[in-house]
Short mmCIF file of C-alpha atoms and ligand atoms in Angstrom, two decimals:
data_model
loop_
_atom_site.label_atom_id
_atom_site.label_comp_id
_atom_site.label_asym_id
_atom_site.label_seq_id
_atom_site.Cartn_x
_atom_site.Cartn_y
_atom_site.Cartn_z
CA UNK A 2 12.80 7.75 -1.01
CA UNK A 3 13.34 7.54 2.92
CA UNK A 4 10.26 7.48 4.82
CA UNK A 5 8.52 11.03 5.13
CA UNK A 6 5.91 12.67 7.49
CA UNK A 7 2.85 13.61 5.88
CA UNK A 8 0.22 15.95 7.59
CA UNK A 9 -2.79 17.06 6.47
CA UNK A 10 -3.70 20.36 8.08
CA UNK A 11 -8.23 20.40 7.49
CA UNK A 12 -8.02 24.17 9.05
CA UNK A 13 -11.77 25.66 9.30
CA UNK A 14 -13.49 23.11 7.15
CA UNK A 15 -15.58 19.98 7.11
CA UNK A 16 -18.72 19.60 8.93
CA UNK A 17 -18.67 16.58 11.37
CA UNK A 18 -20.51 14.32 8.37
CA UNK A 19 -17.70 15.78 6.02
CA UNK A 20 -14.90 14.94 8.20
CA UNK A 21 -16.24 11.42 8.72
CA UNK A 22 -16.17 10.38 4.81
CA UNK A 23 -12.96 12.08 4.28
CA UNK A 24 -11.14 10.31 7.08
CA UNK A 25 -12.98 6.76 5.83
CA UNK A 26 -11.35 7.15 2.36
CA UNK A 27 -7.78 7.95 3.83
CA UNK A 28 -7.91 4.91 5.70
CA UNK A 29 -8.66 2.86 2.90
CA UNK A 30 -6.39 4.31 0.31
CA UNK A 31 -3.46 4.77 2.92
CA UNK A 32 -3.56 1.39 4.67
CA UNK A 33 0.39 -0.20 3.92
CA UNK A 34 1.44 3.26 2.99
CA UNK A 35 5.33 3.47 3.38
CA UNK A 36 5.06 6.93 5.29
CA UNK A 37 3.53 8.25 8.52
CA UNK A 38 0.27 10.16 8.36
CA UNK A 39 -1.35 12.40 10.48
CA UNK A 40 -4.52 14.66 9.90
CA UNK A 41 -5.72 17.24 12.06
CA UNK A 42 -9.50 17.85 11.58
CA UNK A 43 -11.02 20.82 13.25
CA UNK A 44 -12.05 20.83 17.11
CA UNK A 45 -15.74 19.82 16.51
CA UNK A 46 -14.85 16.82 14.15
CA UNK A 47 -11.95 15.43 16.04
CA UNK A 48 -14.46 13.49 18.33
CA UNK A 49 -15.53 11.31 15.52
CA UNK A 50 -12.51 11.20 13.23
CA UNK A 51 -11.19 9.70 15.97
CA UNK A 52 -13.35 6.95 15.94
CA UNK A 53 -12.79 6.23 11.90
CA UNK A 54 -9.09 6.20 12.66
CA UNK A 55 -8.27 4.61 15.56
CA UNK A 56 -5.90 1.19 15.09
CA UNK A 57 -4.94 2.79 11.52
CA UNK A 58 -1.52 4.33 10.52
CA UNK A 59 -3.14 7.50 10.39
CA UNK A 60 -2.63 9.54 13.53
CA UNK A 61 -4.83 12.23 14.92
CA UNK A 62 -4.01 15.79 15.30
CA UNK A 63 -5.47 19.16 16.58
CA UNK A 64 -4.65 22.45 14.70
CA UNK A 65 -3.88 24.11 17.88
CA UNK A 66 -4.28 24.02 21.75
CA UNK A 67 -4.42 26.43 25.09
CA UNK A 68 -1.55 27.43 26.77
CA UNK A 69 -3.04 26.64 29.85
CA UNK A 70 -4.49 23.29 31.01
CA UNK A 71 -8.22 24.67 32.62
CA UNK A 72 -9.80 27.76 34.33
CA UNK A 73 -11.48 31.18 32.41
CA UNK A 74 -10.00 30.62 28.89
CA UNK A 75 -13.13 31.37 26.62
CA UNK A 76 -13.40 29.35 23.33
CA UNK A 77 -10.14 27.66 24.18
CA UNK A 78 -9.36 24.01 23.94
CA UNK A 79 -7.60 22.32 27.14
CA UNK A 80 -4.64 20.12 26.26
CA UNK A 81 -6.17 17.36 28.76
CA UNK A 82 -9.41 17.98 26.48
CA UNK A 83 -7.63 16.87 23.56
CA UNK A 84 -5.56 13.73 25.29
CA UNK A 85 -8.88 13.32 25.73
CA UNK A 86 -10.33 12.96 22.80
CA UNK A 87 -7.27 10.31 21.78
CA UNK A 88 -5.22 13.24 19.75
CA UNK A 89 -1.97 12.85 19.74
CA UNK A 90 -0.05 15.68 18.24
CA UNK A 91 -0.40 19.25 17.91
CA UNK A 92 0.23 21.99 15.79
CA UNK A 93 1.10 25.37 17.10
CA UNK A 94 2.43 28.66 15.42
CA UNK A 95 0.74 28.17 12.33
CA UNK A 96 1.31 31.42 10.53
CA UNK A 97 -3.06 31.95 10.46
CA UNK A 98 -2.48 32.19 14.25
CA UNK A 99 0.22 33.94 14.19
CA UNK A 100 -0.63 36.77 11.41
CA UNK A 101 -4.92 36.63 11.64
CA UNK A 102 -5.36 35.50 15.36
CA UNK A 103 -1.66 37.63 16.83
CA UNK A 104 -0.32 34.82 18.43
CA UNK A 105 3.43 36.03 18.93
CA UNK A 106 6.53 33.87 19.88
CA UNK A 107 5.76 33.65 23.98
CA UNK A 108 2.65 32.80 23.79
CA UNK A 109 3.59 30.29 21.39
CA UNK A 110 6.68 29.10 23.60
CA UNK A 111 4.47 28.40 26.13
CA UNK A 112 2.05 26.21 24.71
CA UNK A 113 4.70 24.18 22.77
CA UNK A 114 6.24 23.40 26.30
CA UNK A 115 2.46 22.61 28.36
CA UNK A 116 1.76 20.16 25.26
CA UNK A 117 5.48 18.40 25.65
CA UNK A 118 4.59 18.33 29.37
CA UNK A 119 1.50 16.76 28.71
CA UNK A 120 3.35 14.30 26.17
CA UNK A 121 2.20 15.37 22.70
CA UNK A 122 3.70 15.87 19.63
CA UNK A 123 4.57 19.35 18.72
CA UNK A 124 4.50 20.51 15.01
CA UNK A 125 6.59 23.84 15.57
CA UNK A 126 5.12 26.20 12.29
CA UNK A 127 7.58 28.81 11.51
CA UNK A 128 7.95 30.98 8.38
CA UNK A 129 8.16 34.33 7.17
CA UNK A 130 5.90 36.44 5.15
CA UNK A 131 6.59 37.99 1.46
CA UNK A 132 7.59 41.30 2.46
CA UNK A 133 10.37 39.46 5.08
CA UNK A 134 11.40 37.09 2.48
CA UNK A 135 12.29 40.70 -0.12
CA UNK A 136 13.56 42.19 2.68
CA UNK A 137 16.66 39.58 2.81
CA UNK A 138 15.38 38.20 6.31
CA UNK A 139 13.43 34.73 5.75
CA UNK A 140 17.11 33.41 7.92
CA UNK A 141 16.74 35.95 10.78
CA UNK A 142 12.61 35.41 11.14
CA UNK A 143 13.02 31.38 10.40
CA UNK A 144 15.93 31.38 13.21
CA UNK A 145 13.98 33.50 15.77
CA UNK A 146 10.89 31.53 16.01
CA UNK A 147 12.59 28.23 16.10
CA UNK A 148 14.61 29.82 18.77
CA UNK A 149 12.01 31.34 21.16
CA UNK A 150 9.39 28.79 19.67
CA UNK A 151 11.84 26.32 21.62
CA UNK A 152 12.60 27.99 24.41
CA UNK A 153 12.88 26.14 27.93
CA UNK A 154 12.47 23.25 25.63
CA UNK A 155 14.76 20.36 26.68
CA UNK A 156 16.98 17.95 24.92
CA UNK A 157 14.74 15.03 25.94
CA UNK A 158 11.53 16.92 25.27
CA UNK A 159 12.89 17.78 21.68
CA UNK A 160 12.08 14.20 20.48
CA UNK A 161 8.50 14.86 20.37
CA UNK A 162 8.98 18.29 18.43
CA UNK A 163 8.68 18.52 14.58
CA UNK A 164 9.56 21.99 12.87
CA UNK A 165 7.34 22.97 10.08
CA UNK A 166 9.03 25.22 7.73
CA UNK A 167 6.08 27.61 6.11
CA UNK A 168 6.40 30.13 4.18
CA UNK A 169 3.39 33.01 4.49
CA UNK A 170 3.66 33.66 0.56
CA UNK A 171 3.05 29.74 -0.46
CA UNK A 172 -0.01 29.09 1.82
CA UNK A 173 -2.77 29.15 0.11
CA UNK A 174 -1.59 31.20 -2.59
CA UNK A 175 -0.54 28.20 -5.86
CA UNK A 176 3.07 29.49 -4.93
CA UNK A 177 5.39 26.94 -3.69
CA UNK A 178 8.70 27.19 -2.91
CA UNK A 179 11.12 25.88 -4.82
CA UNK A 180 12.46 22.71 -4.37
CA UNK A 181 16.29 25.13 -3.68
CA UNK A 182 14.61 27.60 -1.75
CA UNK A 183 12.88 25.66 0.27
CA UNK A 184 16.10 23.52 1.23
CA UNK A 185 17.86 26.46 1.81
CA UNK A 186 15.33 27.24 4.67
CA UNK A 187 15.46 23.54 5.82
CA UNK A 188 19.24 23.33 6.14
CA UNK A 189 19.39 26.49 8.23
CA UNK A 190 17.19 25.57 10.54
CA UNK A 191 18.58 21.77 10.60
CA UNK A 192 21.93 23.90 11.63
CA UNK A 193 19.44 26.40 14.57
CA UNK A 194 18.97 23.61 15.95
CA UNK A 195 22.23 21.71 15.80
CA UNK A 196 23.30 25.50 17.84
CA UNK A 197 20.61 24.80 20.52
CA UNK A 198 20.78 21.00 21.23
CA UNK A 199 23.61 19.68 19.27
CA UNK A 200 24.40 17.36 16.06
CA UNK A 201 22.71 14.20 16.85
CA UNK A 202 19.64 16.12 17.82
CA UNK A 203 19.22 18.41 14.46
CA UNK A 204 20.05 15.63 12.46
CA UNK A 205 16.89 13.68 14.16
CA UNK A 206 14.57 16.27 13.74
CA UNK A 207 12.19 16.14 11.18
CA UNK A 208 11.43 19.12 9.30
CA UNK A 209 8.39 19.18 7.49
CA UNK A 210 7.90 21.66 4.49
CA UNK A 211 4.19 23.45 3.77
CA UNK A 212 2.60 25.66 1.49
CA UNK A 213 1.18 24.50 -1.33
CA UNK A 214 2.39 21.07 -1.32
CA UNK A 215 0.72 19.08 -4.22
CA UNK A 216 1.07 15.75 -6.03
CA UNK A 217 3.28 17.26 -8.95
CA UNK A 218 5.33 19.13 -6.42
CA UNK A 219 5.78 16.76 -3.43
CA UNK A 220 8.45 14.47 -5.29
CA UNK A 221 10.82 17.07 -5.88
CA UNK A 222 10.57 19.10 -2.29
CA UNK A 223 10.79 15.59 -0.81
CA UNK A 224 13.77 14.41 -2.63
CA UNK A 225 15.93 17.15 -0.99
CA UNK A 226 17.98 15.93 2.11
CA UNK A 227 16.85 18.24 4.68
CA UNK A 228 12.72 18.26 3.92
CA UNK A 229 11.73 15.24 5.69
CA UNK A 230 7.50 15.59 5.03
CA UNK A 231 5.08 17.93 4.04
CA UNK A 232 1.96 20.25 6.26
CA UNK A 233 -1.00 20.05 3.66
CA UNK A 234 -3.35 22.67 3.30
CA UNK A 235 -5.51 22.76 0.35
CA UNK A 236 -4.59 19.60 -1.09
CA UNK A 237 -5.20 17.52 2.14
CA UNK A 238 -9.39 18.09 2.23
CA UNK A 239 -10.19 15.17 -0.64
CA UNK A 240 -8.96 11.88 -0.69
CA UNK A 241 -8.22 12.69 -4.55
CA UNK A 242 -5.49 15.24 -4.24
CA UNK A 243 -3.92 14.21 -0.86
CA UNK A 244 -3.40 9.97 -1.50
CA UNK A 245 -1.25 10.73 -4.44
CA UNK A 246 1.09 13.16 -1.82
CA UNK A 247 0.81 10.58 0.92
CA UNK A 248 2.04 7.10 -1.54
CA UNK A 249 4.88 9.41 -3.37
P1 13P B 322 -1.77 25.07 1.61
O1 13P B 322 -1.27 23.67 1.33
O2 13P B 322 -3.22 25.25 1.33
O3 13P B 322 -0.90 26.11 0.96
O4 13P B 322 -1.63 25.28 3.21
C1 13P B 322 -0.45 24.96 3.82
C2 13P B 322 -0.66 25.06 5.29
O5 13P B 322 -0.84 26.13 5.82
C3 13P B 322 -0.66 23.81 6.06
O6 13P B 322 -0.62 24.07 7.42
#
């Protein structure tokens, strides 16, 4: 198998103690593992997961960030906070912010554009929800938020952009996508963004799949040419259920 990107996505959990001994194991058990890692503990633990993973192959993510970079922005988290704290990628659009917190596509947009100024790694979360997906229009939602997710976005910038294709239904919920379905997804937005930057660009970008990834599901979804990692949920908070996804 080529060489994936695997992410582990902690959302609200693990205390700072927590977050410590999980990120100690995963540097242990991941140390010469063929793929590249990245976890993104919650604000309050990413001071000291830091410290257990720094030098490692593991890199350090946030789950999101502010759109702006200081000023009257209660309970939000600066991008220069974060650069900071030594993270190095971030994840915005996740469908929790999107559906519980109403983060919509601008606001979106315009963090994914401050972080690329600021030189982080975006992990663009798009995906529609069940009702979309009956509806016939998983294409036309997938497509739209890749599109104004990536808005003002330029070629250059694009490197440091990773799509994660999530599907609202499979998070959290046991349901994955198929291996098909899931491709299906992948392909079409491998081909949004072949419209918006060209060939040699789509073809680059990696594409990460998410929503209840596990160990006997992450070979097949993997092995399908356009799903080029996996955005773990669930599976990602013990060292027991995400190792196995990481070494596949
Ligand atoms: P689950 O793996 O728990 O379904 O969550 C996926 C996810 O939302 C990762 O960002």
């Amino acid at each position: 198998m080529r060489q994936c990107y695997i992410a582990g996505n902690w959302k609200m959990n693990k205390t700072r103690a927590e977050a410590i001994d999980l990120a100690r194991g995963l540097v242990t058990a991941l140390k010469g593992g063929r793929h590249r890692y990245m976890i993104a503990p919650p604000f309050t633990s990413l001071d000291a997961v830091a410290s257990v993973i720094r030098g490692t192959n593991i890199r350090l993510g946030a789950q999101n960030v502010a759109c702006e970079e200081s000023g009257a922005h209660t309970g939000e988290v600066s991008p220069l906070m974060l650069k900071d704290l030594g993270v190095r990628t971030v994840i915005i659009g996740h469908s929790e912010r999107r559906h519980l917190y109403k983060e919509g596509d601008a606001l979106i947009n315009k963090k994914v554009r401050l972080a690329l100024k600021h030189g982080f790694e975006v992990i663009l979360c798009i995906g529609e929800t069940l009702e979309e997906r009956e509806a016939g229009k998983a294409q036309e939602i997938c497509g739209s938020q890749t599109r104004l997710g990536l808005a003002g976005v330029t070629g250059d910038e694009l490197d440091g952009v990773v799509i994660a294709y999530e599907p609202v239904w499979a998070i959290g919920t046991g349901k994955t996508a198929t291996p098909e379905d899931a491709q299906g997804i992948h392909a079409f937005t491998r081909v949004t963004v072949a419209g918006l930057y060209g060939k040699a660009a789509a073809e680059k970008i990696i594409i990460q799949y998410g929503g209840s990834m596990k160990a006997d599901n992450a070979s097949a979804l993997l092995a399908q040419p356009d799903i080029d990692g996996g955005l773990i949920g669930g599976a990602a908070l013990t060292v027991d259920t995400f190792v196995p996804i990481c070494l596949v």
